[in-house]
Amino acid sequence: MTTKIKKNILKLKESSTLAINEKSKELIKVGKKIYRFGFGQSPFQIPEKIVEALRLNASKKEYLPIQGLPELREKISNYLFNRTGVKYPKENILITPGSKEAMLLMHVTFNGEILTPAPSWVSYEPQAEIGRNKVHWLETSKVNNWFPTAKELENKLKKISKKKNIILILNSPNNPSGAICENFEEIAKIAKKYNLIILSDEIYTDLSFDNKYQSISKYYPDHTFISGGLSKWCGAGGWRLGFLAVPNGSKEFMNSLKSLASESYSTVNTPTQFAAVEAYNGDYEDYKLKVRAILNAVGTFVYNNLKSNKILINPPQGAFYLMPEFKNKKFKSSSQLCEAILHDTGVAMLPGSDFGFKPNKMLTRLSYTDFDGVQFFKKVTDYKSISEEMIKKYAPNVVEGTAKLSNWAKNL
Ligand code: PMP
Ligand code: GLU
């Protein structure tokens, strides 16, 4: 039997982040030593009080409103206001099963075109294709910290802006580069001039190593959508709890999002929404300080030990990624490069081509989360002094994988 598939769906493959996770696990199962630098998942435990809130609410079984628990939306509204200075009232917030779903609903609802910097997270383009919105890539460069300058953005818009109906996706700290955007203000000016809509993916913003929460919404509040959730700062990726905050004046858009939600997942599971109230209401600053300090220390270790005349790389600023560039003429594509590295060293990474770069750019994404975050977290008493000895003791796979990669690159 051949069950016919729509053309735009047939084109999709399994998301490469999830695929590398499964491939790494399979290789480990058959006895291979694999350094899991491919998948990006927080290694830390969820704060105990939040887990306790989930336990206490496990027996709650009624469906909640489509848009999400009002109390949770209120807390997220306050959380965003405290960080961005912009008021997204609770009526403007939709709770979703992960922010990935929030973005998908947005793509399905929106009628226009998508502009996204290269590099960008692997799922933006496929999601836009599911929504049948055309995607434009905006190349960025290492010298500009992998974010577009105002001039680059304007030049690109001049070429494509006849439709004047464009969403620009921004993600800072960035997956895959680990960089923080330092020019939101000038980007916002151009966005205003061209009447762009911004989708600000703030899933990692609480993991900014400078401890500042920066959002473009501050400069362009009435056109900025924000997505976020518990997956990264709180270590709760598997809980699938995210949100979308829509700017004022988007009631019709929100109603369509709600219709889509009601016809697909109905509403997010009840116990997790109650637990999330605790996550957004409680004070988890100490937890975040420690998580950021450990990630920063591990990321900096990897950076220091990789950078060389064969590997170009910018220092880590947030999230848990680095984007090394290998100088070589041997490989034709970044996926060939990643396959060779995996074969020769056991280090699993993702190719830059999954993040919007041309295949012949020898960029890769390295996630430095292959360590037992629960143990590491417990052992850190002073987050200001995480020594190299601690990194060696509590993140041995990261240390070993980095050494293998660095040695491998010497022969390029
Ligand atoms: N945006 C980026 C840049 C991500 O890396 C992720 C993590 N997969 C997400 C969004 C989605 O996160 P979640 O659906 O778990 O909220
Ligand atoms: N965000 C993670 C990554 O980029 C994985 C989860 C996902 O892609 O949904 O590796």
Short mmCIF file of C-alpha atoms and ligand atoms in Angstrom, two decimals:
data_model
loop_
_atom_site.label_atom_id
_atom_site.label_comp_id
_atom_site.label_asym_id
_atom_site.label_seq_id
_atom_site.Cartn_x
_atom_site.Cartn_y
_atom_site.Cartn_z
CA MET A 1 0.00 0.00 0.00
CA THR A 2 1.31 3.46 -0.78
CA THR A 3 -0.18 6.11 1.39
CA LYS A 4 0.43 9.39 -0.35
CA ILE A 5 2.42 12.07 1.41
CA LYS A 6 2.29 15.81 0.85
CA LYS A 7 5.32 17.17 -0.97
CA ASN A 8 6.40 19.62 1.74
CA ILE A 9 6.17 16.87 4.39
CA LEU A 10 7.98 14.30 2.26
CA LYS A 11 10.94 16.68 2.10
CA LEU A 12 11.36 16.64 5.87
CA LYS A 13 13.84 14.38 7.62
CA GLU A 14 14.17 13.62 11.31
CA SER A 15 15.48 16.68 13.08
CA SER A 16 19.27 16.33 13.13
CA THR A 17 19.60 17.19 16.84
CA LEU A 18 17.34 14.35 17.88
CA ALA A 19 18.83 12.02 15.25
CA ILE A 20 22.43 12.52 16.50
CA ASN A 21 21.23 11.85 20.06
CA GLU A 22 19.76 8.51 18.99
CA LYS A 23 22.75 7.62 16.82
CA SER A 24 25.18 8.36 19.69
CA LYS A 25 23.16 6.21 22.07
CA GLU A 26 23.12 3.32 19.59
CA LEU A 27 26.90 3.50 19.13
CA ILE A 28 27.39 3.52 22.90
CA LYS A 29 25.08 0.50 23.19
CA VAL A 30 27.28 -1.55 20.84
CA GLY A 31 30.32 -0.72 22.94
CA LYS A 32 31.82 2.30 21.14
CA LYS A 33 33.33 5.12 23.14
CA ILE A 34 31.37 8.17 22.05
CA TYR A 35 31.76 11.76 23.18
CA ARG A 36 28.25 13.13 22.98
CA PHE A 37 28.90 16.63 21.70
CA GLY A 38 26.00 16.41 19.24
CA PHE A 39 22.82 16.86 21.25
CA GLY A 40 22.10 19.96 23.28
CA GLN A 41 20.45 19.12 26.58
CA SER A 42 20.94 20.60 30.03
CA PRO A 43 22.86 18.09 32.18
CA PHE A 44 21.61 19.60 35.47
CA GLN A 45 18.86 18.42 37.75
CA ILE A 46 15.62 20.35 37.92
CA PRO A 47 15.50 22.35 41.20
CA GLU A 48 13.99 20.09 43.86
CA LYS A 49 11.20 22.50 44.79
CA ILE A 50 9.93 22.45 41.21
CA VAL A 51 10.03 18.65 41.10
CA GLU A 52 8.16 18.63 44.41
CA ALA A 53 5.50 20.91 42.92
CA LEU A 54 5.08 18.38 40.09
CA ARG A 55 4.69 15.55 42.63
CA LEU A 56 2.12 17.48 44.62
CA ASN A 57 0.08 18.13 41.49
CA ALA A 58 0.39 14.70 39.89
CA SER A 59 -3.19 13.77 40.69
CA LYS A 60 -4.66 16.85 39.01
CA LYS A 61 -6.37 15.46 35.95
CA GLU A 62 -8.84 18.01 34.66
CA TYR A 63 -8.10 19.72 31.35
CA LEU A 64 -6.88 23.27 31.76
CA PRO A 65 -7.90 26.17 29.46
CA ILE A 66 -6.53 25.91 25.89
CA GLN A 67 -4.36 28.96 26.38
CA GLY A 68 -2.91 27.59 29.61
CA LEU A 69 -3.32 27.99 33.36
CA PRO A 70 -4.09 31.70 34.05
CA GLU A 71 -1.87 31.72 37.15
CA LEU A 72 1.07 30.42 35.11
CA ARG A 73 0.49 32.98 32.37
CA GLU A 74 0.43 35.71 35.01
CA LYS A 75 3.78 34.52 36.41
CA ILE A 76 5.35 34.40 32.96
CA SER A 77 4.01 37.87 32.26
CA ASN A 78 5.76 39.15 35.43
CA TYR A 79 8.92 37.20 34.63
CA LEU A 80 9.15 38.82 31.18
CA PHE A 81 8.36 42.27 32.56
CA ASN A 82 11.10 41.97 35.18
CA ARG A 83 13.64 40.99 32.55
CA THR A 84 12.66 43.01 29.50
CA GLY A 85 10.68 45.94 30.92
CA VAL A 86 7.91 45.08 28.45
CA LYS A 87 4.44 44.15 29.61
CA TYR A 88 3.04 41.08 27.89
CA PRO A 89 -0.24 40.70 29.78
CA LYS A 90 -1.39 37.17 30.58
CA GLU A 91 -3.99 37.38 27.77
CA ASN A 92 -1.02 37.59 25.36
CA ILE A 93 0.62 34.40 26.56
CA LEU A 94 0.03 30.90 25.21
CA ILE A 95 1.37 27.84 27.04
CA THR A 96 2.66 25.17 24.66
CA PRO A 97 4.25 21.70 24.84
CA GLY A 98 7.77 23.12 24.47
CA SER A 99 8.62 26.37 22.74
CA LYS A 100 9.27 24.34 19.58
CA GLU A 101 5.51 23.80 19.27
CA ALA A 102 4.92 27.50 19.96
CA MET A 103 7.11 28.37 16.99
CA LEU A 104 5.50 25.74 14.80
CA LEU A 105 2.04 27.15 15.52
CA MET A 106 3.35 30.57 14.65
CA HIS A 107 4.71 29.37 11.30
CA VAL A 108 1.46 27.57 10.48
CA THR A 109 -0.58 30.67 11.32
CA PHE A 110 1.60 33.34 9.73
CA ASN A 111 1.16 34.26 6.09
CA GLY A 112 4.41 35.75 4.83
CA GLU A 113 8.12 35.06 4.57
CA ILE A 114 10.81 34.16 7.09
CA LEU A 115 14.22 35.75 7.41
CA THR A 116 16.69 33.94 9.59
CA PRO A 117 20.43 34.43 10.15
CA ALA A 118 22.91 31.73 9.24
CA PRO A 119 23.62 30.23 11.72
CA SER A 120 20.19 29.39 13.10
CA TRP A 121 18.77 26.47 15.01
CA VAL A 122 17.97 23.40 12.88
CA SER A 123 14.19 23.51 13.22
CA TYR A 124 13.32 27.02 12.01
CA GLU A 125 13.54 26.22 8.29
CA PRO A 126 11.63 22.90 8.36
CA GLN A 127 8.94 24.52 10.50
CA ALA A 128 8.60 27.37 8.01
CA GLU A 129 8.29 24.79 5.25
CA ILE A 130 5.54 22.99 7.15
CA GLY A 131 3.82 26.38 7.35
CA ARG A 132 4.53 26.95 3.64
CA ASN A 133 6.39 30.18 4.27
CA LYS A 134 9.42 30.94 2.15
CA VAL A 135 12.75 31.12 3.99
CA HIS A 136 15.54 33.64 3.34
CA TRP A 137 18.94 33.12 4.94
CA LEU A 138 21.05 36.03 6.09
CA GLU A 139 24.76 35.12 6.25
CA THR A 140 26.65 36.41 9.27
CA SER A 141 30.33 36.33 10.08
CA LYS A 142 32.65 35.35 12.91
CA VAL A 143 34.00 38.92 13.21
CA ASN A 144 30.48 40.17 13.90
CA ASN A 145 29.93 37.43 16.47
CA TRP A 146 27.58 35.52 14.13
CA PHE A 147 24.76 38.08 14.30
CA PRO A 148 23.71 40.34 11.42
CA THR A 149 24.82 43.95 11.44
CA ALA A 150 22.24 46.65 10.67
CA LYS A 151 23.84 47.14 7.29
CA GLU A 152 23.77 43.45 6.36
CA LEU A 153 20.14 43.25 7.45
CA GLU A 154 19.14 46.30 5.44
CA ASN A 155 20.98 45.10 2.33
CA LYS A 156 19.16 41.79 2.52
CA LEU A 157 15.79 43.45 3.07
CA LYS A 158 16.28 45.70 0.08
CA LYS A 159 16.46 42.56 -2.01
CA ILE A 160 13.41 40.81 -0.58
CA SER A 161 11.16 43.32 1.09
CA LYS A 162 8.57 43.95 -1.61
CA LYS A 163 6.14 41.79 0.29
CA LYS A 164 6.68 43.72 3.55
CA ASN A 165 5.39 40.80 5.51
CA ILE A 166 8.41 39.25 7.11
CA ILE A 167 9.28 37.56 10.37
CA LEU A 168 12.92 37.91 11.42
CA ILE A 169 13.99 35.17 13.83
CA LEU A 170 16.62 36.05 16.43
CA ASN A 171 18.06 33.74 19.06
CA SER A 172 20.47 34.98 21.72
CA PRO A 173 22.38 33.33 23.34
CA ASN A 174 22.56 31.48 20.10
CA ASN A 175 22.25 27.87 19.16
CA PRO A 176 24.65 26.90 17.51
CA SER A 177 27.26 29.65 17.99
CA GLY A 178 27.00 30.18 21.78
CA ALA A 179 27.23 33.93 21.05
CA ILE A 180 25.21 36.81 22.49
CA CYS A 181 23.74 39.51 20.26
CA GLU A 182 25.25 42.87 21.14
CA ASN A 183 23.47 45.03 18.55
CA PHE A 184 19.77 44.57 19.23
CA GLU A 185 19.22 48.32 19.21
CA GLU A 186 20.49 48.86 15.65
CA ILE A 187 18.70 45.73 14.42
CA ALA A 188 15.48 47.06 15.97
CA LYS A 189 15.88 50.35 14.08
CA ILE A 190 16.03 48.55 10.74
CA ALA A 191 13.21 46.23 11.78
CA LYS A 192 11.06 49.28 12.51
CA LYS A 193 11.95 50.89 9.19
CA TYR A 194 10.88 47.76 7.28
CA ASN A 195 7.95 46.95 9.55
CA LEU A 196 9.35 43.51 10.37
CA ILE A 197 7.88 41.16 12.92
CA ILE A 198 10.47 39.65 15.27
CA LEU A 199 10.37 36.17 16.71
CA SER A 200 12.77 36.40 19.62
CA ASP A 201 13.68 32.87 20.68
CA GLU A 202 14.68 33.41 24.33
CA ILE A 203 14.96 29.78 25.38
CA TYR A 204 18.62 30.33 26.42
CA THR A 205 18.47 33.94 27.60
CA ASP A 206 18.61 32.96 31.28
CA LEU A 207 21.85 31.15 30.41
CA SER A 208 23.76 34.32 29.44
CA PHE A 209 27.16 34.11 31.09
CA ASP A 210 27.30 37.86 31.70
CA ASN A 211 24.19 37.37 33.88
CA LYS A 212 22.23 39.93 31.86
CA TYR A 213 18.90 39.09 30.27
CA GLN A 214 18.86 40.97 26.97
CA SER A 215 15.87 41.01 24.67
CA ILE A 216 15.15 42.95 21.49
CA SER A 217 11.60 43.47 22.78
CA LYS A 218 12.97 46.40 24.80
CA TYR A 219 13.64 48.31 21.56
CA TYR A 220 10.68 47.10 19.49
CA PRO A 221 7.99 45.92 21.89
CA ASP A 222 4.92 46.21 19.69
CA HIS A 223 6.28 43.86 16.99
CA THR A 224 8.21 41.31 19.06
CA PHE A 225 6.97 37.81 19.79
CA ILE A 226 8.93 35.98 22.51
CA SER A 227 9.23 32.22 22.89
CA GLY A 228 10.71 30.54 25.94
CA GLY A 229 10.21 27.78 28.46
CA LEU A 230 11.67 25.45 31.04
CA SER A 231 13.88 23.27 28.83
CA LYS A 232 17.22 25.00 29.21
CA TRP A 233 17.62 27.16 32.34
CA CYS A 234 15.63 24.72 34.45
CA GLY A 235 16.95 21.48 32.98
CA ALA A 236 13.44 20.28 32.15
CA GLY A 237 13.64 19.58 28.39
CA GLY A 238 11.64 16.37 28.71
CA TRP A 239 8.80 18.11 30.53
CA ARG A 240 7.87 19.91 27.31
CA LEU A 241 6.75 23.21 28.81
CA GLY A 242 7.09 26.34 26.72
CA PHE A 243 5.30 29.57 25.94
CA LEU A 244 4.76 32.20 23.29
CA ALA A 245 4.20 35.85 24.25
CA VAL A 246 2.53 37.87 21.51
CA PRO A 247 2.78 41.67 21.28
CA ASN A 248 -0.22 43.90 21.97
CA GLY A 249 -2.54 44.28 19.00
CA SER A 250 -2.25 40.59 17.99
CA LYS A 251 -5.61 39.37 19.29
CA GLU A 252 -6.68 37.86 15.99
CA PHE A 253 -3.33 36.08 15.65
CA MET A 254 -3.64 34.73 19.20
CA ASN A 255 -7.16 33.47 18.46
CA SER A 256 -5.84 31.52 15.48
CA LEU A 257 -3.00 30.09 17.58
CA LYS A 258 -5.56 29.00 20.15
CA SER A 259 -7.73 27.35 17.51
CA LEU A 260 -4.72 25.42 16.22
CA ALA A 261 -3.74 24.43 19.76
CA SER A 262 -7.28 23.27 20.51
CA GLU A 263 -7.35 21.15 17.36
CA SER A 264 -3.97 19.54 18.04
CA TYR A 265 -2.66 19.14 21.59
CA SER A 266 -5.77 20.64 23.30
CA THR A 267 -3.82 22.05 26.22
CA VAL A 268 -0.52 21.27 27.95
CA ASN A 269 -0.64 18.56 30.64
CA THR A 270 -2.02 19.83 33.92
CA PRO A 271 0.59 18.76 36.52
CA THR A 272 3.46 20.32 34.56
CA GLN A 273 1.65 23.63 34.26
CA PHE A 274 1.18 23.75 38.03
CA ALA A 275 4.84 22.87 38.59
CA ALA A 276 5.81 25.61 36.14
CA VAL A 277 4.03 28.16 38.34
CA GLU A 278 6.63 27.37 40.99
CA ALA A 279 9.44 27.63 38.40
CA TYR A 280 8.38 31.12 37.30
CA ASN A 281 7.38 32.35 40.74
CA GLY A 282 10.20 31.04 42.93
CA ASP A 283 13.62 32.59 43.31
CA TYR A 284 16.07 30.39 41.41
CA GLU A 285 18.81 32.96 40.99
CA ASP A 286 21.34 30.95 43.02
CA TYR A 287 20.62 27.83 40.98
CA LYS A 288 21.02 29.80 37.74
CA LEU A 289 24.25 31.45 38.91
CA LYS A 290 25.76 28.04 39.58
CA VAL A 291 24.49 26.49 36.34
CA ARG A 292 25.85 29.43 34.33
CA ALA A 293 29.18 29.33 36.14
CA ILE A 294 29.66 25.61 35.47
CA LEU A 295 28.67 25.94 31.81
CA ASN A 296 30.90 28.96 31.40
CA ALA A 297 33.87 27.17 33.00
CA VAL A 298 33.41 24.01 30.90
CA GLY A 299 32.80 25.99 27.70
CA THR A 300 35.88 28.14 28.32
CA PHE A 301 37.97 25.03 28.95
CA VAL A 302 36.88 23.58 25.60
CA TYR A 303 37.48 26.89 23.86
CA ASN A 304 40.98 27.28 25.33
CA ASN A 305 41.95 23.75 24.42
CA LEU A 306 40.59 23.78 20.89
CA LYS A 307 41.60 27.14 19.48
CA SER A 308 44.65 26.79 17.31
CA ASN A 309 45.87 27.52 13.83
CA LYS A 310 43.69 24.59 12.68
CA ILE A 311 40.54 25.42 14.64
CA LEU A 312 38.99 28.88 14.62
CA ILE A 313 36.50 29.54 17.35
CA ASN A 314 34.88 32.37 19.34
CA PRO A 315 34.71 32.22 23.15
CA PRO A 316 31.48 30.98 24.77
CA GLN A 317 29.00 33.63 25.94
CA GLY A 318 25.91 31.60 26.77
CA ALA A 319 23.79 28.47 26.24
CA PHE A 320 25.99 25.35 25.89
CA TYR A 321 27.40 25.46 22.40
CA LEU A 322 30.54 26.37 20.51
CA MET A 323 30.97 26.57 16.76
CA PRO A 324 34.49 25.52 15.76
CA GLU A 325 35.66 26.01 12.20
CA PHE A 326 38.22 23.50 10.89
CA LYS A 327 40.80 24.71 8.44
CA ASN A 328 41.19 22.04 5.82
CA LYS A 329 40.90 21.26 2.15
CA LYS A 330 40.44 17.53 2.60
CA PHE A 331 36.70 17.36 3.12
CA LYS A 332 34.06 18.55 0.70
CA SER A 333 31.31 19.24 3.18
CA SER A 334 30.84 19.83 6.90
CA SER A 335 28.81 16.62 7.17
CA GLN A 336 31.68 14.64 5.64
CA LEU A 337 33.95 16.33 8.16
CA CYS A 338 31.67 15.37 11.08
CA GLU A 339 31.45 11.78 9.86
CA ALA A 340 35.24 11.52 9.68
CA ILE A 341 35.63 13.02 13.16
CA LEU A 342 33.06 10.61 14.59
CA HIS A 343 34.77 7.66 12.90
CA ASP A 344 38.32 8.63 13.87
CA THR A 345 37.80 9.98 17.39
CA GLY A 346 34.32 9.05 18.64
CA VAL A 347 33.40 12.74 18.96
CA ALA A 348 29.82 13.30 17.75
CA MET A 349 29.01 16.80 16.49
CA LEU A 350 26.59 18.35 14.02
CA PRO A 351 27.65 19.91 10.71
CA GLY A 352 27.29 23.64 10.08
CA SER A 353 25.13 22.82 7.06
CA ASP A 354 22.34 21.82 9.46
CA PHE A 355 22.35 25.40 10.73
CA GLY A 356 22.06 27.21 7.40
CA PHE A 357 25.68 27.39 6.27
CA LYS A 358 26.80 26.34 2.83
CA PRO A 359 28.03 22.71 3.02
CA ASN A 360 31.57 23.70 2.04
CA LYS A 361 32.01 25.86 5.16
CA MET A 362 33.89 23.67 7.61
CA LEU A 363 31.85 24.69 10.63
CA THR A 364 30.49 22.31 13.24
CA ARG A 365 28.33 22.62 16.33
CA LEU A 366 29.78 21.33 19.55
CA SER A 367 27.60 20.94 22.62
CA TYR A 368 29.72 20.73 25.79
CA THR A 369 27.09 19.05 27.97
CA ASP A 370 28.42 15.49 28.06
CA PHE A 371 28.96 15.43 31.82
CA ASP A 372 27.09 14.54 34.99
CA GLY A 373 25.64 17.91 35.89
CA VAL A 374 24.01 16.60 39.05
CA GLN A 375 27.39 15.61 40.57
CA PHE A 376 29.19 18.70 39.30
CA PHE A 377 26.48 20.98 40.69
CA LYS A 378 26.67 19.29 44.11
CA LYS A 379 30.44 19.75 44.33
CA VAL A 380 30.48 23.45 43.50
CA THR A 381 30.36 25.38 46.73
CA ASP A 382 31.78 28.63 45.42
CA TYR A 383 30.53 29.30 41.92
CA LYS A 384 33.19 31.97 41.42
CA SER A 385 36.06 29.52 41.58
CA ILE A 386 35.62 26.45 39.42
CA SER A 387 39.09 25.02 38.92
CA GLU A 388 40.48 23.04 36.02
CA GLU A 389 40.85 20.11 38.44
CA MET A 390 37.10 20.15 39.02
CA ILE A 391 36.42 20.20 35.29
CA LYS A 392 38.76 17.24 34.82
CA LYS A 393 37.09 15.36 37.66
CA TYR A 394 33.44 16.08 36.92
CA ALA A 395 33.45 16.52 33.15
CA PRO A 396 35.95 13.84 32.07
CA ASN A 397 34.23 13.07 28.78
CA VAL A 398 34.30 16.71 27.76
CA VAL A 399 38.00 16.92 28.65
CA GLU A 400 38.89 13.69 26.84
CA GLY A 401 36.75 14.44 23.77
CA THR A 402 38.27 17.91 23.50
CA ALA A 403 41.80 16.46 23.60
CA LYS A 404 40.89 13.91 20.91
CA LEU A 405 39.43 16.59 18.70
CA SER A 406 42.36 18.91 19.18
CA ASN A 407 44.86 16.14 18.35
CA TRP A 408 42.85 15.05 15.34
CA ALA A 409 42.87 18.60 13.96
CA LYS A 410 46.69 18.77 14.17
CA ASN A 411 46.88 16.37 11.24
CA LEU A 412 44.69 18.44 8.99
N1 PMP B 1 15.08 27.13 20.25
C1 PMP B 1 16.33 26.69 20.30
C2 PMP B 1 17.39 27.58 19.74
C3 PMP B 1 16.64 25.46 20.86
O1 PMP B 1 17.90 25.04 20.90
C4 PMP B 1 15.62 24.67 21.38
C5 PMP B 1 15.97 23.36 22.01
N2 PMP B 1 15.59 22.28 21.35
C6 PMP B 1 14.30 25.15 21.27
C7 PMP B 1 14.07 26.38 20.73
C8 PMP B 1 13.10 24.35 21.69
O2 PMP B 1 13.05 24.08 23.02
P1 PMP B 1 11.78 23.48 23.71
O3 PMP B 1 10.81 23.02 22.65
O4 PMP B 1 12.28 22.35 24.51
O5 PMP B 1 11.19 24.60 24.52
N1 GLU B 2 17.85 22.05 21.36
C1 GLU B 2 18.57 20.84 21.33
C2 GLU B 2 19.65 20.90 20.29
O1 GLU B 2 19.68 21.82 19.49
C3 GLU B 2 17.81 19.59 21.14
C4 GLU B 2 16.33 19.52 21.28
C5 GLU B 2 15.59 19.73 20.01
O2 GLU B 2 16.19 19.93 18.96
O3 GLU B 2 14.35 19.71 20.10
O4 GLU B 2 20.47 20.02 20.24
#
